[in-house]
Amino acid sequence: MKEVKVGVVGLGRLGSVYAENLAFKIPGCKLVAACSLDEKELEWAKDYLNVDFATTDYKKMIDEADIEAVAIVSSSPEHCWMIEYTLDAGKHVFCDKPLGCSLEECKRAEAAVERHPDKVFFLGFMRRYDPSYAHAKAQIDANKIGKPYLVKATGLDPEALVESCIKFSKTSGGIFIDAASHDIDLMRWFLGGEITEVYAAGTTFKHPEFTENGDTETGMAMLKLDNGTVAFLHVGRTAPHGYHTETEIVGTEGHIRVADVPWKDRTMVYDQYGARQEIIENFPQRFAEAYLLEMVDFIDCIQKDRKPELTVYDGTKATIVTYAITDSFHSGKAVKVEY
Amino acid sequence: MKEVKVGVVGLGRLGSVYAENLAFKIPGCKLVAACSLDEKELEWAKDYLNVDFATTDYKKMIDEADIEAVAIVSSSPEHCWMIEYTLDAGKHVFCDKPLGCSLEECKRAEAAVERHPDKVFFLGFMRRYDPSYAHAKAQIDANKIGKPYLVKATGLDPEALVESCIKFSKTSGGIFIDAASHDIDLMRWFLGGEITEVYAAGTTFKHPEFTENGDTETGMAMLKLDNGTVAFLHVGRTAPHGYHTETEIVGTEGHIRVADVPWKDRTMVYDQYGARQEIIENFPQRFAEAYLLEMVDFIDCIQKDRKPELTVYDGTKATIVTYAITDSFHSGKAVKVEY
Amino acid sequence: MKEVKVGVVGLGRLGSVYAENLAFKIPGCKLVAACSLDEKELEWAKDYLNVDFATTDYKKMIDEADIEAVAIVSSSPEHCWMIEYTLDAGKHVFCDKPLGCSLEECKRAEAAVERHPDKVFFLGFMRRYDPSYAHAKAQIDANKIGKPYLVKATGLDPEALVESCIKFSKTSGGIFIDAASHDIDLMRWFLGGEITEVYAAGTTFKHPEFTENGDTETGMAMLKLDNGTVAFLHVGRTAPHGYHTETEIVGTEGHIRVADVPWKDRTMVYDQYGARQEIIENFPQRFAEAYLLEMVDFIDCIQKDRKPELTVYDGTKATIVTYAITDSFHSGKAVKVEY
Amino acid sequence: MKEVKVGVVGLGRLGSVYAENLAFKIPGCKLVAACSLDEKELEWAKDYLNVDFATTDYKKMIDEADIEAVAIVSSSPEHCWMIEYTLDAGKHVFCDKPLGCSLEECKRAEAAVERHPDKVFFLGFMRRYDPSYAHAKAQIDANKIGKPYLVKATGLDPEALVESCIKFSKTSGGIFIDAASHDIDLMRWFLGGEITEVYAAGTTFKHPEFTENGDTETGMAMLKLDNGTVAFLHVGRTAPHGYHTETEIVGTEGHIRVADVPWKDRTMVYDQYGARQEIIENFPQRFAEAYLLEMVDFIDCIQKDRKPELTVYDGTKATIVTYAITDSFHSGKAVKVEY
Ligand SMILES: NC(=O)c1ccc[n+]([C@@H]2O[C@H](COP(=O)([O-])OP(=O)(O)OC[C@H]3O[C@@H](n4cnc5c(N)ncnc54)[C@H](O)[C@@H]3O)[C@@H](O)[C@H]2O)c1
Ligand SMILES: NC(=O)c1ccc[n+]([C@@H]2O[C@H](COP(=O)([O-])OP(=O)(O)OC[C@H]3O[C@@H](n4cnc5c(N)ncnc54)[C@H](O)[C@@H]3O)[C@@H](O)[C@H]2O)c1
Ligand SMILES: NC(=O)c1ccc[n+]([C@@H]2O[C@H](COP(=O)([O-])OP(=O)(O)OC[C@H]3O[C@@H](n4cnc5c(N)ncnc54)[C@H](O)[C@@H]3O)[C@@H](O)[C@H]2O)c1
Ligand SMILES: NC(=O)c1ccc[n+]([C@@H]2O[C@H](COP(=O)([O-])OP(=O)(O)OC[C@H]3O[C@@H](n4cnc5c(N)ncnc54)[C@H](O)[C@@H]3O)[C@@H](O)[C@H]2O)c1
């Protein structure tokens, strides 16, 4: 099988994870180029990852580097124009979530994808590649839990990292836009329907800065889908115990719960605090395997000229729903989702 | 301490549990009278429980039996007039949930209670006496989880008993009225606020009879409280695994989950189905201890001339909220709760 | 059914539990007499339990009180002579474990039981009545786990109570005699064989007083049975987390584990210590239901003129094995068990 | 950092895992040569792993291939002479467990290692690299559980794979030699002492072929260590639920249990079988990360000219102990371990 030459843009918290995976852990590809606004990150890419080409100018990388594919892990507002530019340059695209930061941006990405049906466009909702989520989906598809009718989604960042959340909340568009897109995607995936109406609320009891920034510390929503199913959403940033991402799919013949205890590993300690499991600390730990497996699949799609399950439209829909929830939170009213 | 002489009305599924507890398991009281429409139940009360007085006529029991207190466990529409009649006859009253079947009934019960401030009126939301729920509340009160801001309540009857639920659904007023009052009471108890707005939905994918009866197989709701806190509700009658009552209280400094696995006992089996715990089968099993402990407290209130924590108004409020949720389910709209 | 009039001897840690059960919680019996060396305990029995007859002289209670049955919960060295005296006086006997403190004592008790085949002799290995252990046994008997070939038994008293263990260790005969008889009984029950050889060890790393008293802080043993099955034993008194009694039965087609987390109740807390369950604190909490159910069965045996499953010989065998383990611990050698 | 060129010998069940890791997943190394008796395996190495050099003749690989280091994952009887030959050829050695199949073999390996103090000799007890075991050890070293005084080790292969175990049992030397060396190594690691006496037993209730082959279906042992600590061992090949490797370390101030439920992933299913977790199927799944991490460390040792924690003597000791346990099983007597 021919080796795929790849470039990466964004070497931050998440981009560095992908870059390291592409450099060392994925058969069939070679990381040859990297782009970031940060010179230190570029040094690291050259020294540690051994990339040949490193630049702060994205267009330059696309135009000049010897690559067939790009992994876009830059800041969210950069995603859509980069998608367009890359596809138009005839290269395959992996783009991390969210697709875009507005419906307009998403539509531009959709158009670019439609212009290049021969290119792989791969959307990075990596949870679908997490072995536990994938296992849950396989059981649903095998009709092991009957008709899935309710999803309960919980996504809580750890209190330990709250400071960066507070800072970020000024510009992120709010917790639902920032943190809920994975959950929205999973709801649609597991329930097999489109979200039609949302009803949201939020609470801020610990860090008033969130309210001052027009955001909320935690957010809750109830969502109705067009096939009569329902979902609950609970997102937050102050989990005292660690990084807590939990999802339950309730079906007529069985329920599946993913990560009700988000343990760090297989140890259980019995001591003066009881019988206890330590909790995983952050998303790179929790989803390390998923980040790897989705990238393996991206490379495989390119090599086999195959289309991934996730499409650009899944990205648009998730974005639309997170905006509708945000509206509902602000207005206090149920909001119909318009696609 | 003087022995309290007690009568019981209702010897059905739940009444028989209370009657046996009163007859054999509670220090300081003696069950001397029983009332039921069912002659067989009365025979059992005479033979097995050794009651002196057995009748199908409630007023007769109140007027003639040598009792100071009554446990009302008759069908729900009988509760309020029995409360009135009993208090007016100068006797203490234990009444199981729900207080009444309409706001009007509840108001009449309230008036009766207010007329007799010297009598104990004890409302049977027994979950507050379950050791696990009581433990959760004690930790909240001791400020162990910071500010509780979200309750997630799940109450699922087992599929094994669905036939009786279907039959009952014609007259019960619907799943929220029938099954959610304990959850509503716990939400108010744990979150320390009053519910102001509700948004509901329901799904019926397995037993269309529920829809035909104007009811729903499962029900979901999101609830907003006047102190800015929030609650989720999920009720149903088709749990494939058994009787599943679970409650999570989410606070700023800790979360407490009650019965995420509603195990039957302390055994874990490792076999071809994995590592597994059997699930408890029904509410009498799950809350056996709570039914006992609340009755112990009722007798203790009488002996010590003490008022219980739960008041008649808690019963009215729970009733009002379950009606509001039912409205929201039928209208598809968020509904403000009017007290 | 005729009410059985019962007397109790021993109102200490455990005797008081039984006495309260007999007084208030068991249908078909009436506690009318109590005996203890402690006057305060007798006062409590008269005032709170309403016994008519209270004495420090056991023979007097047997000779004079209007009772048909006695629950013997006095100190262990008193068991066997009391069994003899009571049976010879024509009364039914419940006796808590251990049967006796030496083989000789046990043989005298056996003889007394054989002299009175018309009387109920009931041995208090209450774990067999614990719902979880009973459930495990029922599954074994229903051939759900194939051939059970290994039992792993763990019995740890909490560090919180270690002081009284240290004091008691001077006279108790050592940890195996004091603490292992329930485990021995369960091994025989679950594995269906007789123990033929034992190999033991002990460690004392925290409280040297145990060694000074000729005892050991914790004890371990491996046991071989005559049907080719095997058992592990681990007993101790310094569990940092609480009262930990755990038993695993390993079979060819399934394993059953009882109480791998000896939780206190159904709550799980998520906080800075992880996801954790509190641990039950002591044996009266852990086995409250078992103590009740075995006594219900004792009364039922008397009323129905029925023999219990456990016999006096089970008591003798458990005693013999604990002595053999103690020998092995002291000699450092494997010891054959002679019956 | 200079890239280390590596060869591998053995491309079987385990060797193929290592080979794939060395080829694709470990920074700083390059797999260039492979050796196996099986031509198909060599084809796979050339095609899929892109090795330049492939041979059935081990000495040829050592003599001719351009490699600095070798991973020995051939059948156990081949380990020691390969170690000698490789070290004497001036190359670094990774060798999987067991070190050798007899004390004599082990001593020859020791001598070779001593002859080449400048070379890395790395012994593959990969469990020490499993994140959960490593976490347990870190907590012990940080004195979180006080003095560890007891290890309970369980290692059960799944019934699903029993046929190959039966076949292998004719020549493997028996279950203790074949399956217990990891557990022995962990006992020594966690307890910090040397095993001095062992007492063993075995049961065969399902597959009499094991007995016919002079082996046993399951094996149990109790082990005493020179620092007064103790260990239990339970090994088997008929776990009905999957691959079950569990270890508990009991300390005076805390217990740590690793993998009491050997779950496959983070899902919990609630259905007619109860609340259950699927079990991991085999050792490559269970220890995938450990196999990777130990090899990362091997390469790092070479690059940094560092010695690993595990020495050749650890391999010898584990071998000696598994032989002593086997003796005890056959003789039925406690056996002193002679080093
Ligand atoms: N899938 C997930 O679970 C997950 C988790 C975290 C972040 N993300 C997404 O990943 C993306 C990156 O997040 P992060 O946390 O790593 O951010 P970050 O701020 O840590 O890093 C952003 C990176 O993008 C680079 N960058 C930004 N604009 C650029 C431009 N114009 N040209 C070249 N480089 C540019 C920066 O130099 C930096 O290297 C975001 O879209 C975020 O939503 C996804
Ligand atoms: N707290 C809980 O968890 C819980 C659980 C189940 C039921 N309940 C409540 O308990 C009450 C009884 O429920 P159940 O399931 O036992 O019902 P059931 O139908 O099994 O029994 C009803 C009993 O009331 C008696 N009764 C009805 N009308 C009477 C009258 N006019 N005079 C005398 N006796 C009369 C019947 O003879 C029967 O003995 C209901 O109000 C129900 O909501 C509470
Ligand atoms: N089944 C179990 O799990 C379990 C648990 C604890 C104790 N036990 C057994 O129960 C028995 C009592 O233990 P405990 O912890 O309650 O002891 P304890 O020391 O607290 O109480 C002993 C009681 O026996 C009375 N007594 C002793 N000698 C007497 C005599 N000659 N005449 C009258 N009364 C006498 C004492 O006055 C006291 O009331 C022991 O045999 C013990 O092994 C069993
Ligand atoms: N660490 C662990 O958890 C673990 C697990 C399984 C096996 N092992 C060990 O790994 C080793 C291999 O086990 P396996 O299950 O992969 O065995 P296997 O039988 O599947 O494979 C053996 C491999 O060694 C090769 N081989 C044998 N003799 C050779 C020789 N003289 N020259 C060249 N190649 C030779 C064979 O061709 C084959 O590729 C054994 O020592 C075993 O004890 C360790």
mmCIF file of N, CA, C and O in Angstrom, chain B residues 30-51:
data_model
loop_
_atom_site.group_PDB
_atom_site.id
_atom_site.type_symbol
_atom_site.label_atom_id
_atom_site.label_comp_id
_atom_site.label_asym_id
_atom_site.label_seq_id
_atom_site.Cartn_x
_atom_site.Cartn_y
_atom_site.Cartn_z
ATOM 1 N N LYS B 30 -49.399 -1.359 68.288
ATOM 2 C CA LYS B 30 -50.142 -2.608 68.175
ATOM 3 C C LYS B 30 -51.196 -2.407 67.092
ATOM 4 O O LYS B 30 -51.965 -1.444 67.136
ATOM 5 N N LEU B 31 -51.194 -3.298 66.122
ATOM 6 C CA LEU B 31 -52.217 -3.212 65.082
ATOM 7 C C LEU B 31 -53.462 -3.914 65.597
ATOM 8 O O LEU B 31 -53.437 -5.127 65.876
ATOM 9 N N VAL B 32 -54.542 -3.156 65.722
ATOM 10 C CA VAL B 32 -55.747 -3.766 66.287
ATOM 11 C C VAL B 32 -56.927 -3.791 65.328
ATOM 12 O O VAL B 32 -57.884 -4.537 65.548
ATOM 13 N N ALA B 33 -56.867 -2.967 64.272
ATOM 14 C CA ALA B 33 -58.018 -2.920 63.374
ATOM 15 C C ALA B 33 -57.572 -2.837 61.928
ATOM 16 O O ALA B 33 -56.498 -2.300 61.619
ATOM 17 N N ALA B 34 -58.397 -3.371 61.026
ATOM 18 C CA ALA B 34 -58.065 -3.335 59.606
ATOM 19 C C ALA B 34 -59.336 -3.151 58.787
ATOM 20 O O ALA B 34 -60.399 -3.668 59.138
ATOM 21 N N CYS B 35 -59.190 -2.412 57.681
ATOM 22 C CA CYS B 35 -60.336 -2.158 56.821
ATOM 23 C C CYS B 35 -59.927 -2.374 55.369
ATOM 24 O O CYS B 35 -58.859 -1.933 54.947
ATOM 25 N N SER B 36 -60.794 -3.064 54.623
ATOM 26 C CA SER B 36 -60.539 -3.279 53.198
ATOM 27 C C SER B 36 -61.866 -3.623 52.550
ATOM 28 O O SER B 36 -62.791 -4.101 53.217
ATOM 29 N N LEU B 37 -61.988 -3.405 51.260
ATOM 30 C CA LEU B 37 -63.204 -3.819 50.557
ATOM 31 C C LEU B 37 -63.187 -5.326 50.301
ATOM 32 O O LEU B 37 -64.204 -5.898 49.942
ATOM 33 N N ASP B 38 -62.016 -5.906 50.513
ATOM 34 C CA ASP B 38 -61.822 -7.308 50.139
ATOM 35 C C ASP B 38 -61.911 -8.213 51.373
ATOM 36 O O ASP B 38 -61.092 -8.104 52.306
ATOM 37 N N GLU B 39 -62.888 -9.111 51.342
ATOM 38 C CA GLU B 39 -63.113 -9.953 52.523
ATOM 39 C C GLU B 39 -61.931 -10.893 52.786
ATOM 40 O O GLU B 39 -61.591 -11.167 53.930
ATOM 41 N N LYS B 40 -61.332 -11.381 51.721
ATOM 42 C CA LYS B 40 -60.184 -12.294 51.905
ATOM 43 C C LYS B 40 -59.047 -11.599 52.644
ATOM 44 O O LYS B 40 -58.396 -12.186 53.498
ATOM 45 N N GLU B 41 -58.817 -10.343 52.248
ATOM 46 C CA GLU B 41 -57.770 -9.586 52.935
ATOM 47 C C GLU B 41 -58.104 -9.431 54.420
ATOM 48 O O GLU B 41 -57.221 -9.507 55.281
ATOM 49 N N LEU B 42 -59.385 -9.256 54.691
ATOM 50 C CA LEU B 42 -59.778 -9.101 56.099
ATOM 51 C C LEU B 42 -59.578 -10.401 56.876
ATOM 52 O O LEU B 42 -59.168 -10.376 58.046
ATOM 53 N N GLU B 43 -59.861 -11.504 56.219
ATOM 54 C CA GLU B 43 -59.618 -12.797 56.872
ATOM 55 C C GLU B 43 -58.142 -12.934 57.257
ATOM 56 O O GLU B 43 -57.791 -13.350 58.361
ATOM 57 N N TRP B 44 -57.310 -12.606 56.273
ATOM 58 C CA TRP B 44 -55.864 -12.664 56.512
ATOM 59 C C TRP B 44 -55.460 -11.790 57.702
ATOM 60 O O TRP B 44 -54.650 -12.183 58.553
ATOM 61 N N ALA B 45 -56.039 -10.608 57.760
ATOM 62 C CA ALA B 45 -55.704 -9.689 58.861
ATOM 63 C C ALA B 45 -56.121 -10.286 60.199
ATOM 64 O O ALA B 45 -55.416 -10.156 61.212
ATOM 65 N N LYS B 46 -57.256 -10.932 60.217
ATOM 66 C CA LYS B 46 -57.705 -11.532 61.485
ATOM 67 C C LYS B 46 -56.837 -12.739 61.848
ATOM 68 O O LYS B 46 -56.384 -12.860 62.984
ATOM 69 N N ASP B 47 -56.611 -13.599 60.881
ATOM 70 C CA ASP B 47 -55.894 -14.843 61.174
ATOM 71 C C ASP B 47 -54.407 -14.640 61.392
ATOM 72 O O ASP B 47 -53.830 -15.129 62.357
ATOM 73 N N TYR B 48 -53.803 -13.951 60.433
ATOM 74 C CA TYR B 48 -52.344 -13.876 60.483
ATOM 75 C C TYR B 48 -51.857 -12.712 61.340
ATOM 76 O O TYR B 48 -50.896 -12.821 62.080
ATOM 77 N N LEU B 49 -52.567 -11.559 61.197
ATOM 78 C CA LEU B 49 -52.096 -10.382 61.929
ATOM 79 C C LEU B 49 -52.745 -10.250 63.299
ATOM 80 O O LEU B 49 -52.385 -9.372 64.081
ATOM 81 N N ASN B 50 -53.740 -11.086 63.535
ATOM 82 C CA ASN B 50 -54.416 -11.058 64.836
ATOM 83 C C ASN B 50 -55.103 -9.734 65.171
ATOM 84 O O ASN B 50 -55.114 -9.316 66.332
ATOM 85 N N VAL B 51 -55.668 -9.055 64.172
ATOM 86 C CA VAL B 51 -56.400 -7.821 64.512
ATOM 87 C C VAL B 51 -57.737 -8.210 65.136
ATOM 88 O O VAL B 51 -58.333 -9.235 64.801
#
